[in-house]
C-alpha angles and dihedrals in degrees: 000000000000114000121196118209125192115255115260116254119260107253114238115231091034113145115253110238116253122220124208135179127211116193120197132217125253108144126256093315091049091051090055092051091046092050090051091051092048091050091051091051091049091053098037102048114066113228095013116129110181092193092059104054128129100246141006135200123190134178129187109325089003090059091073093049093047091047092052095048092047087055094053095258104147126223088245091056092048092050091053090050094049096047094040094239119181110272094023114156093234138015109243111214112183091192090066088070092053099062112134115256095243093167090055092047092050093047091052093045089061088063095056099090093048093045093049091047090052091049093050091046091051090049092053096045099038110018091165090066096060091098093054123094093232089062091067096033091104090064088073086079090070098046114096116242091217139018100212133051110248094188083091088068091056091047094049095048090046089054092050091051094045094091134101111279093023132094140197088205120090090209094059098053120110089222138041118271127182123185114194125214136155126247105236095211100045103023089229123145113249121200110204111206096047121114096275096043105032091101090070113097112255092233091056091049090052090050090052094046091054097044097120108189113248092021100054130017120249113272118239116219114174106321096331134084123221135195139185111319091213089073088080098036133346095221125033102190091146088068089061091051090051091050091049091059090058094061 
């Protein structure tokens, strides 16, 4: 026999659940897949608004998506930008992110004379070492650390955030945003947006988080250099849990 019991009363003072979103890296192609998945969630789950959550964590390609959502840019708006739909807020030009890093090339070219002199000197003094790797180690000073100029990432994100109701300042957001990168010298994970790093512009943090070695040069912020946060871990969901506890 089916017995119906009255629903228990909602307890006053009960904490309201918090919802966070952690978006992984994956390069340009990964970002497109992730955006498609986010758009499907937005459309498929009634009442869900991915641009109005309590906290966001982004790394590498996911850093741009998390930054946009934290600034009230909807998945629909982002889709229109990426596909170049009529009426899109911006024109997305992938080729703008593939500009050669001329400044990096020039900087490395200045090291060529000194590196060659060191190599010749080593060959004269210790000819037996020419077959060893350390003999040509100095040539690393002339090799560029990245092929493309990632200052275009900083510029593009700054332009997206330069709109009413948006901010390039972590401290002025109405929600919690963490952008993950890796300290090049220590290998430590750095979470931009926390108390000791929230002074860094969001666009610069996104640039650092997406600085994939070999493709883009390391990004200097203060006296430190940062590279792609996905080198340590592709997804940093634990950062979102840590942020949630601080609410």
